[in-house]
PDB file of C-alpha atoms in Angstrom:
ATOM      1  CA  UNK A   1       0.000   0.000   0.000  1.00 40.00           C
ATOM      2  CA  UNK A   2       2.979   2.288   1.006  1.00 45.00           C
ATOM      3  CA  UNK A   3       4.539   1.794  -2.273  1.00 50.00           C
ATOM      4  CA  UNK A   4       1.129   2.180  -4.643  1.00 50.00           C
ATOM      5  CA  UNK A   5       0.956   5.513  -2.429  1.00 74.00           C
ATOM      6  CA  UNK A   6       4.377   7.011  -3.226  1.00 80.00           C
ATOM      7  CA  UNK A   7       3.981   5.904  -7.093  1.00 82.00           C
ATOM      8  CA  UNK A   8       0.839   7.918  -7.409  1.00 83.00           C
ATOM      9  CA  UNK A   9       2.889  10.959  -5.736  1.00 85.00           C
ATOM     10  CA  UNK A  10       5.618  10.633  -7.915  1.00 86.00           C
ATOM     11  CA  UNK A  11       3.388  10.565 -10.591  1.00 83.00           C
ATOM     12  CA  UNK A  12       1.698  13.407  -9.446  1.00 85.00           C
ATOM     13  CA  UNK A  13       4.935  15.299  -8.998  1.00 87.00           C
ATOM     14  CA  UNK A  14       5.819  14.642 -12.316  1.00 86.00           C
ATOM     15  CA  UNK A  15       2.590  15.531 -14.259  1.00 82.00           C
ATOM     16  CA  UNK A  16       2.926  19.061 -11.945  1.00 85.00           C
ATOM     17  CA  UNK A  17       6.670  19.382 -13.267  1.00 86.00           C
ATOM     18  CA  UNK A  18       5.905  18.370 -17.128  1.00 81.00           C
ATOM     19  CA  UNK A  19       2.845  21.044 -16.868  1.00 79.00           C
ATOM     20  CA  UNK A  20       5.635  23.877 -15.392  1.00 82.00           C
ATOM     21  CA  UNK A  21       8.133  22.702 -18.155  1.00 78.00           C
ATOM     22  CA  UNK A  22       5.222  23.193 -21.295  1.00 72.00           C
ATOM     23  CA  UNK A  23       4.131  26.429 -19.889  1.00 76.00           C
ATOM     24  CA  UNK A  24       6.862  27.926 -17.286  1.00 83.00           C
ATOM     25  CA  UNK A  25      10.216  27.241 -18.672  1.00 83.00           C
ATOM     26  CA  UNK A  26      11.981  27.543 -22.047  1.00 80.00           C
ATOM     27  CA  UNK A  27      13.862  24.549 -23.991  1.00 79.00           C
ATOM     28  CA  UNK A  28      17.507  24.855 -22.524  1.00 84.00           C
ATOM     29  CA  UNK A  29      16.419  27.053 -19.285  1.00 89.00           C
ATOM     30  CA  UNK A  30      17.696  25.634 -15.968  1.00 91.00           C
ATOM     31  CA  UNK A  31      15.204  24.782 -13.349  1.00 91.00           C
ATOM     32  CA  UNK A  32      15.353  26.108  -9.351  1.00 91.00           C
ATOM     33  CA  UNK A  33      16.552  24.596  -6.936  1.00 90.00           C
ATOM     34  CA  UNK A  34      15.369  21.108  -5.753  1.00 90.00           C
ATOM     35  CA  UNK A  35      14.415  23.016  -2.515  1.00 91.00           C
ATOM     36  CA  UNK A  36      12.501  26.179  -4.295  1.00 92.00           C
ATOM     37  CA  UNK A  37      10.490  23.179  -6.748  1.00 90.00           C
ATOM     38  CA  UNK A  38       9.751  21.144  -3.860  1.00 91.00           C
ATOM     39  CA  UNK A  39       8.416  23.708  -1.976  1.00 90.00           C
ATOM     40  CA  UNK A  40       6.564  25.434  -4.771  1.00 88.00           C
ATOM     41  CA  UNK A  41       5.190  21.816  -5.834  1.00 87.00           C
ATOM     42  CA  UNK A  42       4.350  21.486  -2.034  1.00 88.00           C
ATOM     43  CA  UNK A  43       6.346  18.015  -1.959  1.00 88.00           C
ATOM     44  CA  UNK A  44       9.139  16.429  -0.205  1.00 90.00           C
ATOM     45  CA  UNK A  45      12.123  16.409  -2.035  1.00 90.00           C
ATOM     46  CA  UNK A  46      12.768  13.003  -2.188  1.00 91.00           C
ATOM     47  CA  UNK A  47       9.483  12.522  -4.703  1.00 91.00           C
ATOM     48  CA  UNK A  48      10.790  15.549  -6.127  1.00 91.00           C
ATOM     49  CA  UNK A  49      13.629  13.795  -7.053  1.00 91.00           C
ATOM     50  CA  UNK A  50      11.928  10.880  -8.374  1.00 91.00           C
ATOM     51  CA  UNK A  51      10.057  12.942 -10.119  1.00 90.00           C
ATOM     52  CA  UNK A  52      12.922  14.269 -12.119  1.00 90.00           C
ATOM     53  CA  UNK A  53      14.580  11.396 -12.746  1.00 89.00           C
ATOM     54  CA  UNK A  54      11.462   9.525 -14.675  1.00 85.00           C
ATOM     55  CA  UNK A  55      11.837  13.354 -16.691  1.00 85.00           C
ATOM     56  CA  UNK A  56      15.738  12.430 -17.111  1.00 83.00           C
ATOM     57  CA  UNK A  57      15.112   9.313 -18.179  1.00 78.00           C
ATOM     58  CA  UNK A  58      12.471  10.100 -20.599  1.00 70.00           C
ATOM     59  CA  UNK A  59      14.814  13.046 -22.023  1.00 72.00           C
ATOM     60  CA  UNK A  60      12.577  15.825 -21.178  1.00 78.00           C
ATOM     61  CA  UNK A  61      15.179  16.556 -19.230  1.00 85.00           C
ATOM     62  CA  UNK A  62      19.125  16.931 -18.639  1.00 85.00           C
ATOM     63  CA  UNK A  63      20.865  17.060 -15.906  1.00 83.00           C
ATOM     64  CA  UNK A  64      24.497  18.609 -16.077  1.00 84.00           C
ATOM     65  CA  UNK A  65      26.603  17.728 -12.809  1.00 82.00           C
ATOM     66  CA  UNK A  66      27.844  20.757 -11.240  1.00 82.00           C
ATOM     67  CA  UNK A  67      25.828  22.905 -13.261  1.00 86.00           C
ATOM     68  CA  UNK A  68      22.077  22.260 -12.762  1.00 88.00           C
ATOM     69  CA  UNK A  69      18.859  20.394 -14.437  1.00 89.00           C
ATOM     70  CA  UNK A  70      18.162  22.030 -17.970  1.00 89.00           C
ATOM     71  CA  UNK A  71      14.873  21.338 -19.891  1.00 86.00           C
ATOM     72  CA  UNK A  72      15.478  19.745 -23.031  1.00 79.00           C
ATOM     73  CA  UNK A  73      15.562  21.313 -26.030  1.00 71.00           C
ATOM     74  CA  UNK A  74      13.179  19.173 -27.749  1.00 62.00           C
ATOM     75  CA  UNK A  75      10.314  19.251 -24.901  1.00 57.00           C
ATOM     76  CA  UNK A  76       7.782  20.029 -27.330  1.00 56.00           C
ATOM     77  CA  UNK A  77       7.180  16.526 -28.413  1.00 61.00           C
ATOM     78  CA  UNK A  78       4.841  13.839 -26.535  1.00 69.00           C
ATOM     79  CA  UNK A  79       6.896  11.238 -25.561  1.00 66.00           C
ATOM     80  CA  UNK A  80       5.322   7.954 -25.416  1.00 72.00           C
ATOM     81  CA  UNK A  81       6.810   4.495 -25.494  1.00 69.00           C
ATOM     82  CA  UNK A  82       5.947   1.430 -27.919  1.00 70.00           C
ATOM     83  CA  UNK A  83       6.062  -1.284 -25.117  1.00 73.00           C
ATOM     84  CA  UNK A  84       3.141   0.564 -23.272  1.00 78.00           C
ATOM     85  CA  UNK A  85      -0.558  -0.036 -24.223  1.00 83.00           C
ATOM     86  CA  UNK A  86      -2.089   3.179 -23.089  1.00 86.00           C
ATOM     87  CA  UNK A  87      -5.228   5.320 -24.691  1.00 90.00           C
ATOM     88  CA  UNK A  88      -3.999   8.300 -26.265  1.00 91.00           C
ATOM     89  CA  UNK A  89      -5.603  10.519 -24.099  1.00 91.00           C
ATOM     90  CA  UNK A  90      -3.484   9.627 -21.573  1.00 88.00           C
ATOM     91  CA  UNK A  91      -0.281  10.218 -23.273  1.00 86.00           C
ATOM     92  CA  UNK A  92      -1.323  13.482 -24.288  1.00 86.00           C
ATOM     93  CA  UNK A  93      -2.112  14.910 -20.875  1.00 84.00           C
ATOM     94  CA  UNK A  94       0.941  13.143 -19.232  1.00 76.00           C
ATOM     95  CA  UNK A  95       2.747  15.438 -21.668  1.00 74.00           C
ATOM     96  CA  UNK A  96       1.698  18.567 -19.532  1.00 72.00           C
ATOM     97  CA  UNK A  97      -0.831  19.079 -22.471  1.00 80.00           C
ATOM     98  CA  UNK A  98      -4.811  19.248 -22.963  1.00 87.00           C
ATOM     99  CA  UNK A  99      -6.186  16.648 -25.166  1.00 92.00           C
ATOM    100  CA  UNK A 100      -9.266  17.013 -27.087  1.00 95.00           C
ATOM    101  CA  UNK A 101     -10.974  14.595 -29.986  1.00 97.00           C
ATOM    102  CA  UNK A 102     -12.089  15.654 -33.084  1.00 96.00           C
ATOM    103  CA  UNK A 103     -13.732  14.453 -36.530  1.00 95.00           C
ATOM    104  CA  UNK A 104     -15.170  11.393 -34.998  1.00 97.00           C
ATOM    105  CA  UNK A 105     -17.173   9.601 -37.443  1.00 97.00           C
ATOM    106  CA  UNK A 106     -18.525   5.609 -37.922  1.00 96.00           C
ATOM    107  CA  UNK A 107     -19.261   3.761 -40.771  1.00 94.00           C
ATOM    108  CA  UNK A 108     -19.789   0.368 -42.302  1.00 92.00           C
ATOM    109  CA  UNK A 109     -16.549  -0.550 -44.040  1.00 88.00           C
ATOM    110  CA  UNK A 110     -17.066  -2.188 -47.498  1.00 78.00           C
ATOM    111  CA  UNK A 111     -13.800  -0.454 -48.990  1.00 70.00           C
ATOM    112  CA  UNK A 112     -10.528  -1.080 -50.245  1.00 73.00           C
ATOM    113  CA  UNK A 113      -8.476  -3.432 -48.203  1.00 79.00           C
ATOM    114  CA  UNK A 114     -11.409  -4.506 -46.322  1.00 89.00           C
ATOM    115  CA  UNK A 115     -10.445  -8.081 -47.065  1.00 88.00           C
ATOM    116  CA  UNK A 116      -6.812  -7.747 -45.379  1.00 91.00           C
ATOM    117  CA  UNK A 117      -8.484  -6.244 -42.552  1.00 93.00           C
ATOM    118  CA  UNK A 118     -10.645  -9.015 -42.021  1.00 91.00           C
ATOM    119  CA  UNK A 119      -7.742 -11.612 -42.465  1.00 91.00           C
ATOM    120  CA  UNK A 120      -6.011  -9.987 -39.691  1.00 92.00           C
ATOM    121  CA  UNK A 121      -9.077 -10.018 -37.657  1.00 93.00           C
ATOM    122  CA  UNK A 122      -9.532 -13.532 -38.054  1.00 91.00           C
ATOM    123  CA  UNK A 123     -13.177 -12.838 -39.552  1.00 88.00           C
ATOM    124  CA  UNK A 124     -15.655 -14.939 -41.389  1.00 78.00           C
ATOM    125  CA  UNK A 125     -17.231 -13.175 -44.260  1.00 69.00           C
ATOM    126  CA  UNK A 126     -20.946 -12.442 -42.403  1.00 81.00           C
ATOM    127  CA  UNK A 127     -19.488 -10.381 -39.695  1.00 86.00           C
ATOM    128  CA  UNK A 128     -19.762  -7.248 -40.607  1.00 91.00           C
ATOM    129  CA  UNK A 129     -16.920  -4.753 -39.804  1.00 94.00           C
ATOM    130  CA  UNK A 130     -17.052  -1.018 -38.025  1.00 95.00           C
ATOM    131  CA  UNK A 131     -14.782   1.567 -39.362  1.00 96.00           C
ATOM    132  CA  UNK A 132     -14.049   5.043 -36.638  1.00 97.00           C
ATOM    133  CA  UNK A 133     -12.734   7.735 -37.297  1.00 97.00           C
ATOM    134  CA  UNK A 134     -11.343  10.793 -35.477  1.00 97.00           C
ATOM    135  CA  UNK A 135      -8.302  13.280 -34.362  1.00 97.00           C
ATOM    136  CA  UNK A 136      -6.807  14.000 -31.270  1.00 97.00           C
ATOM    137  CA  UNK A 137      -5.406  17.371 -30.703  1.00 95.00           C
ATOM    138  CA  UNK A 138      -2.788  18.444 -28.162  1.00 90.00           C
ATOM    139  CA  UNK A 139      -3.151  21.984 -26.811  1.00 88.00           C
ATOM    140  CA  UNK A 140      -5.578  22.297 -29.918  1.00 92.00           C
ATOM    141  CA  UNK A 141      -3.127  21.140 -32.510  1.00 92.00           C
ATOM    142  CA  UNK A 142      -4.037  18.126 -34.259  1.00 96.00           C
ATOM    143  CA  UNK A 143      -0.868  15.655 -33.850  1.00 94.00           C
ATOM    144  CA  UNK A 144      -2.624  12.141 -34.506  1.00 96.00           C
ATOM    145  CA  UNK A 145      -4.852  10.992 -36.538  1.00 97.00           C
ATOM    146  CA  UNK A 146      -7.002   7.116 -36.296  1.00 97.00           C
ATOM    147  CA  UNK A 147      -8.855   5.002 -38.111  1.00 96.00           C
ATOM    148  CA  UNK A 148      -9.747   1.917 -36.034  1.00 97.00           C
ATOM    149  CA  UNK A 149     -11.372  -1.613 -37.191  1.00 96.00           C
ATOM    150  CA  UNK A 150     -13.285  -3.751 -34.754  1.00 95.00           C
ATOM    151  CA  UNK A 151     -15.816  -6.340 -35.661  1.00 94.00           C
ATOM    152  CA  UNK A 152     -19.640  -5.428 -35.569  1.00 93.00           C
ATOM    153  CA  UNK A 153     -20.524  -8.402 -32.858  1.00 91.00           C
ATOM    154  CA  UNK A 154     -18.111  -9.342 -30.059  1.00 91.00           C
ATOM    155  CA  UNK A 155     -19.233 -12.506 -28.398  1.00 87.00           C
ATOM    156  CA  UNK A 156     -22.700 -12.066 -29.927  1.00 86.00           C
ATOM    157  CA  UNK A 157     -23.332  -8.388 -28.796  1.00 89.00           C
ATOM    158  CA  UNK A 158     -23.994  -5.556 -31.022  1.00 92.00           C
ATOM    159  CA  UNK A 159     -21.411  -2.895 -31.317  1.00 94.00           C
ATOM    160  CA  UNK A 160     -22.751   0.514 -31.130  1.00 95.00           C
ATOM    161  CA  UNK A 161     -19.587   3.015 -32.214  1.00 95.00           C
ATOM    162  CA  UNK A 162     -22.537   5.835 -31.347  1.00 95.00           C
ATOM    163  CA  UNK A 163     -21.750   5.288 -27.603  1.00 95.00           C
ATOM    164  CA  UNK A 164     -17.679   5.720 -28.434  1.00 96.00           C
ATOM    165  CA  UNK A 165     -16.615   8.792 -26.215  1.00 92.00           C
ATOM    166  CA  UNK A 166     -12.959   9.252 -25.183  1.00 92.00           C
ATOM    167  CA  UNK A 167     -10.399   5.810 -26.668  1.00 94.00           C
ATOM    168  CA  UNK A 168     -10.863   2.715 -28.000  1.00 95.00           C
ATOM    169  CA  UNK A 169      -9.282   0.785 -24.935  1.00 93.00           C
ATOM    170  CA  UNK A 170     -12.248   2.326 -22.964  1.00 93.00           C
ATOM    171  CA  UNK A 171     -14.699   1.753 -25.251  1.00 95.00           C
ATOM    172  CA  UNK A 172     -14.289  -1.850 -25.498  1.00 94.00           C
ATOM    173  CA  UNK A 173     -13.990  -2.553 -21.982  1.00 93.00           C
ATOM    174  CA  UNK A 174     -17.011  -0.378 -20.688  1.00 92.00           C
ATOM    175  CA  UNK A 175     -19.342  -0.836 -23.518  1.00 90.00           C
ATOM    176  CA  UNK A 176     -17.832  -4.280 -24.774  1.00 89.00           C
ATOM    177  CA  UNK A 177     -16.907  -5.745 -21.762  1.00 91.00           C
ATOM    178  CA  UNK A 178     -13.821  -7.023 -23.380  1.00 92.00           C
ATOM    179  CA  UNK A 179      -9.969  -6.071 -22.380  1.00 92.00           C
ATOM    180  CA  UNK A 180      -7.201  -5.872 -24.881  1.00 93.00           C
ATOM    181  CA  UNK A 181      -3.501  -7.220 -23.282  1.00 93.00           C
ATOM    182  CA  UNK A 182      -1.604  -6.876 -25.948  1.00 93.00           C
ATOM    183  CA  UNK A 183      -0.597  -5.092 -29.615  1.00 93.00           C
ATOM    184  CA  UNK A 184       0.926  -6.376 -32.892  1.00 93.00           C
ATOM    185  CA  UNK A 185       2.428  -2.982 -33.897  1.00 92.00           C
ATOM    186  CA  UNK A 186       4.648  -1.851 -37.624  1.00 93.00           C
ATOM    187  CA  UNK A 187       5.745   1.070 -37.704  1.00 92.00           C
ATOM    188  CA  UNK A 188       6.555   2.614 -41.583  1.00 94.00           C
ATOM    189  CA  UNK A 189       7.835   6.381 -42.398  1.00 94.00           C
ATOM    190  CA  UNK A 190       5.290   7.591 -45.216  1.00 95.00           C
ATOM    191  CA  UNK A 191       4.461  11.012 -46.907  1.00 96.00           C
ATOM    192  CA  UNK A 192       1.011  12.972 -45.969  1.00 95.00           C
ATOM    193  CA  UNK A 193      -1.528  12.306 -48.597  1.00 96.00           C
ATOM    194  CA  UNK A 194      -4.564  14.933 -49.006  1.00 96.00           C
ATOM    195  CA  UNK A 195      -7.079  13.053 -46.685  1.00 95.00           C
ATOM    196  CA  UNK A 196      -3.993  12.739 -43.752  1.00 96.00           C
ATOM    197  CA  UNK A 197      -2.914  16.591 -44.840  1.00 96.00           C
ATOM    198  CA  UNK A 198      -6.538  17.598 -44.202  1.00 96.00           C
ATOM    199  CA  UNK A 199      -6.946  15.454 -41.301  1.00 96.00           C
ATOM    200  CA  UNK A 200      -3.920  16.708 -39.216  1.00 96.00           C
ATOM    201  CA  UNK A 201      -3.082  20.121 -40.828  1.00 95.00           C
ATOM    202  CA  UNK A 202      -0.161  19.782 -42.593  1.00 95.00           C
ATOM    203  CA  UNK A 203       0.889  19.621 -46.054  1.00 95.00           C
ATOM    204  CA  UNK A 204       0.635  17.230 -48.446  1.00 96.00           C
ATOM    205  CA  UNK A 205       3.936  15.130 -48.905  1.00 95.00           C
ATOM    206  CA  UNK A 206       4.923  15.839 -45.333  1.00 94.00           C
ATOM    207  CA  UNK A 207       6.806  13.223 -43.546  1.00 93.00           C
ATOM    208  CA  UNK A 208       4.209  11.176 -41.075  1.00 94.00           C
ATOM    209  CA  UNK A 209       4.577   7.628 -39.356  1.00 93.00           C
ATOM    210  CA  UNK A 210       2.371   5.286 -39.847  1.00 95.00           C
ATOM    211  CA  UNK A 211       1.916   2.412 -37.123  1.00 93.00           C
ATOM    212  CA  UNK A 212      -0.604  -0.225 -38.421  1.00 95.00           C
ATOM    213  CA  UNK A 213      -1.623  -2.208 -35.035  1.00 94.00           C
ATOM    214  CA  UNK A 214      -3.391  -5.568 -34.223  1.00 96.00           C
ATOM    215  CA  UNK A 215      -4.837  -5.785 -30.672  1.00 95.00           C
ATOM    216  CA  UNK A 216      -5.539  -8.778 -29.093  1.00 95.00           C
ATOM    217  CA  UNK A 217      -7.575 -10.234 -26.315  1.00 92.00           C
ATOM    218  CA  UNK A 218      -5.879 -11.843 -22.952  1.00 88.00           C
ATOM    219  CA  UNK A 219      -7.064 -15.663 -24.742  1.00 90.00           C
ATOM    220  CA  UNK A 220      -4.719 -14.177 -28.030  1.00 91.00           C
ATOM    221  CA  UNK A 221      -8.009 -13.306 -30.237  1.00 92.00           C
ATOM    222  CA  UNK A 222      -7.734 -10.405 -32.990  1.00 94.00           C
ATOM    223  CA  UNK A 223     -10.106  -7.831 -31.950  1.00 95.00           C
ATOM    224  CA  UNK A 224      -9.022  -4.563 -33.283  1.00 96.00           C
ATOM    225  CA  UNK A 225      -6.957  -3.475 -36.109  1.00 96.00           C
ATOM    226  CA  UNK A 226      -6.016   0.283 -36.160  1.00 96.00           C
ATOM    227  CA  UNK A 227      -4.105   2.438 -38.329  1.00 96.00           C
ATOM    228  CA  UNK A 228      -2.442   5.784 -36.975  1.00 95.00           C
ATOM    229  CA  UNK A 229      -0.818   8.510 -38.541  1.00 97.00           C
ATOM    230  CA  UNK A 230       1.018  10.845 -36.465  1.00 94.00           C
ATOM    231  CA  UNK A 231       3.193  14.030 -36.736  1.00 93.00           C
ATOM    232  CA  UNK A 232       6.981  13.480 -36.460  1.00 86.00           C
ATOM    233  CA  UNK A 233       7.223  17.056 -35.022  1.00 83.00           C
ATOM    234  CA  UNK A 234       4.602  16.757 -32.243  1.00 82.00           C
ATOM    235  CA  UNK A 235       4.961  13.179 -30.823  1.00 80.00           C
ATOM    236  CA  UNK A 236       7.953  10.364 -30.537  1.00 75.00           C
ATOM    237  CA  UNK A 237       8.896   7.099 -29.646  1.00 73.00           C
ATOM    238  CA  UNK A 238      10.955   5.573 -26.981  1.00 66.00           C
ATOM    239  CA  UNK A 239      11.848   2.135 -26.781  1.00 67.00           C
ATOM    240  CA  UNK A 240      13.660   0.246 -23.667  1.00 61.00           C
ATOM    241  CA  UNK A 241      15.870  -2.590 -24.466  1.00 65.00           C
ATOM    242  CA  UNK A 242      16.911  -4.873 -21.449  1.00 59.00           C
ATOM    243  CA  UNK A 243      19.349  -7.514 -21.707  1.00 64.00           C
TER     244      UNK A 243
END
């Protein structure tokens, strides 16, 4: 119990420091003191610390011995990792930034490469398939853009993408009843066609990545199969490699 306690502290203490870094400090400024953050944050100094070591480790920021904690220079970008399975919501607003959805809109896919979708779903031809659509936008900016793929029954209930509010993890576990554990995930560098251009506000040709994704269920069923395109300049990867 003591230790769930301190994590959500140090958590706290960090989501407090990333919102200071966004909308306090400059790329490249050095922070206070431990002792003037820790009392402005109205924390002990050893979660302090914590605190900005997760930042450290993450990059956001850099700590120069003898010389202080600078904020990197590159803090405008959501950092987000490829071996976590978190709704994008939640990435966005750990990034010290307000997230808001846009565009959202269902359909009945019967398009191109409707077949390879339903290969990777696993689907028989009579199950119809839901197409959703929508932006999410960091401090208003649109940085990532979804189209997701999920089956029109799930264990013989009707999916109803009208009741879709905030991400699709949510979604399918409060309106589903069904839990994704784990992603398939590619990631591919490709250029911004007109429909992406439009979609996040950039122009056309623009470097993007795209990550096509297969979610599956904890007994290793296909469920969903997503495509996201997102802006190089807004959001990046981190991957941790253990021996």
């Amino acid at each position: 119990m003591e230790t769930l306690s301190r994590e959500k502290r140090v958590n706290a203490a960090r989501a407090s420091l990333v919102h200071a870094i966004r909308h306090t400090f400059k790329p490249g400024e050095c922070l206070p003191s431990e002792r003037e953050l820790a009392e402005k944050l109205g924390i002990s100094r050893n979660t302090l610390r914590e605190a900005l070591e997760t930042l450290r480790a993450s990059g956001i920021l850099l700590r120069r011995w003898g010389l202080g904690t600078f904020v990197n220079a590159n803090v405008g970008l959501i950092e987000t990792s490829l071996s976590e399975l978190k709704p994008i919501p939640d990435i966005i607003s750990a990034s010290g930034q307000q997230c808001d959805m846009a565009g959202f809109a269902y359909r009945k896919c019967d398009g191109e490469g409707e077949a390879a979708i339903r290969k990777c779903l696993q689907l028989d031809a009579p199950v119809e398939l839901w197409e959703l659509e929508r932006v999410y936008l960091a401090d208003g900016e649109p940085v990532i853009y979804l189209r997701d793929y999920l089956p029109s029954l799930i264990d013989g209930l009707a999916v109803d993408p009208a009741l879709f509010k905030r991400d699709m993890l949510s979604f399918l576990e409060e309106q589903c009843h069904v839990r994704l554990e784990y992603t398939i995930t590619f990631v591919e560098p490709v250029l911004a066609d007109e429909t992406i251009g439009n979609r996040l506000s950039i122009a056309i040709g623009t470097p993007i990545l795209l990550t096509r994704q297969i979610a599956y269920t904890e007994e290793g069923v296909p469920l969903l199969y997503t495509e996201g395109y997102q802006r190089t300049d807004k959001l990046s990867f981190h991957i941790v490699r253990r021996r």
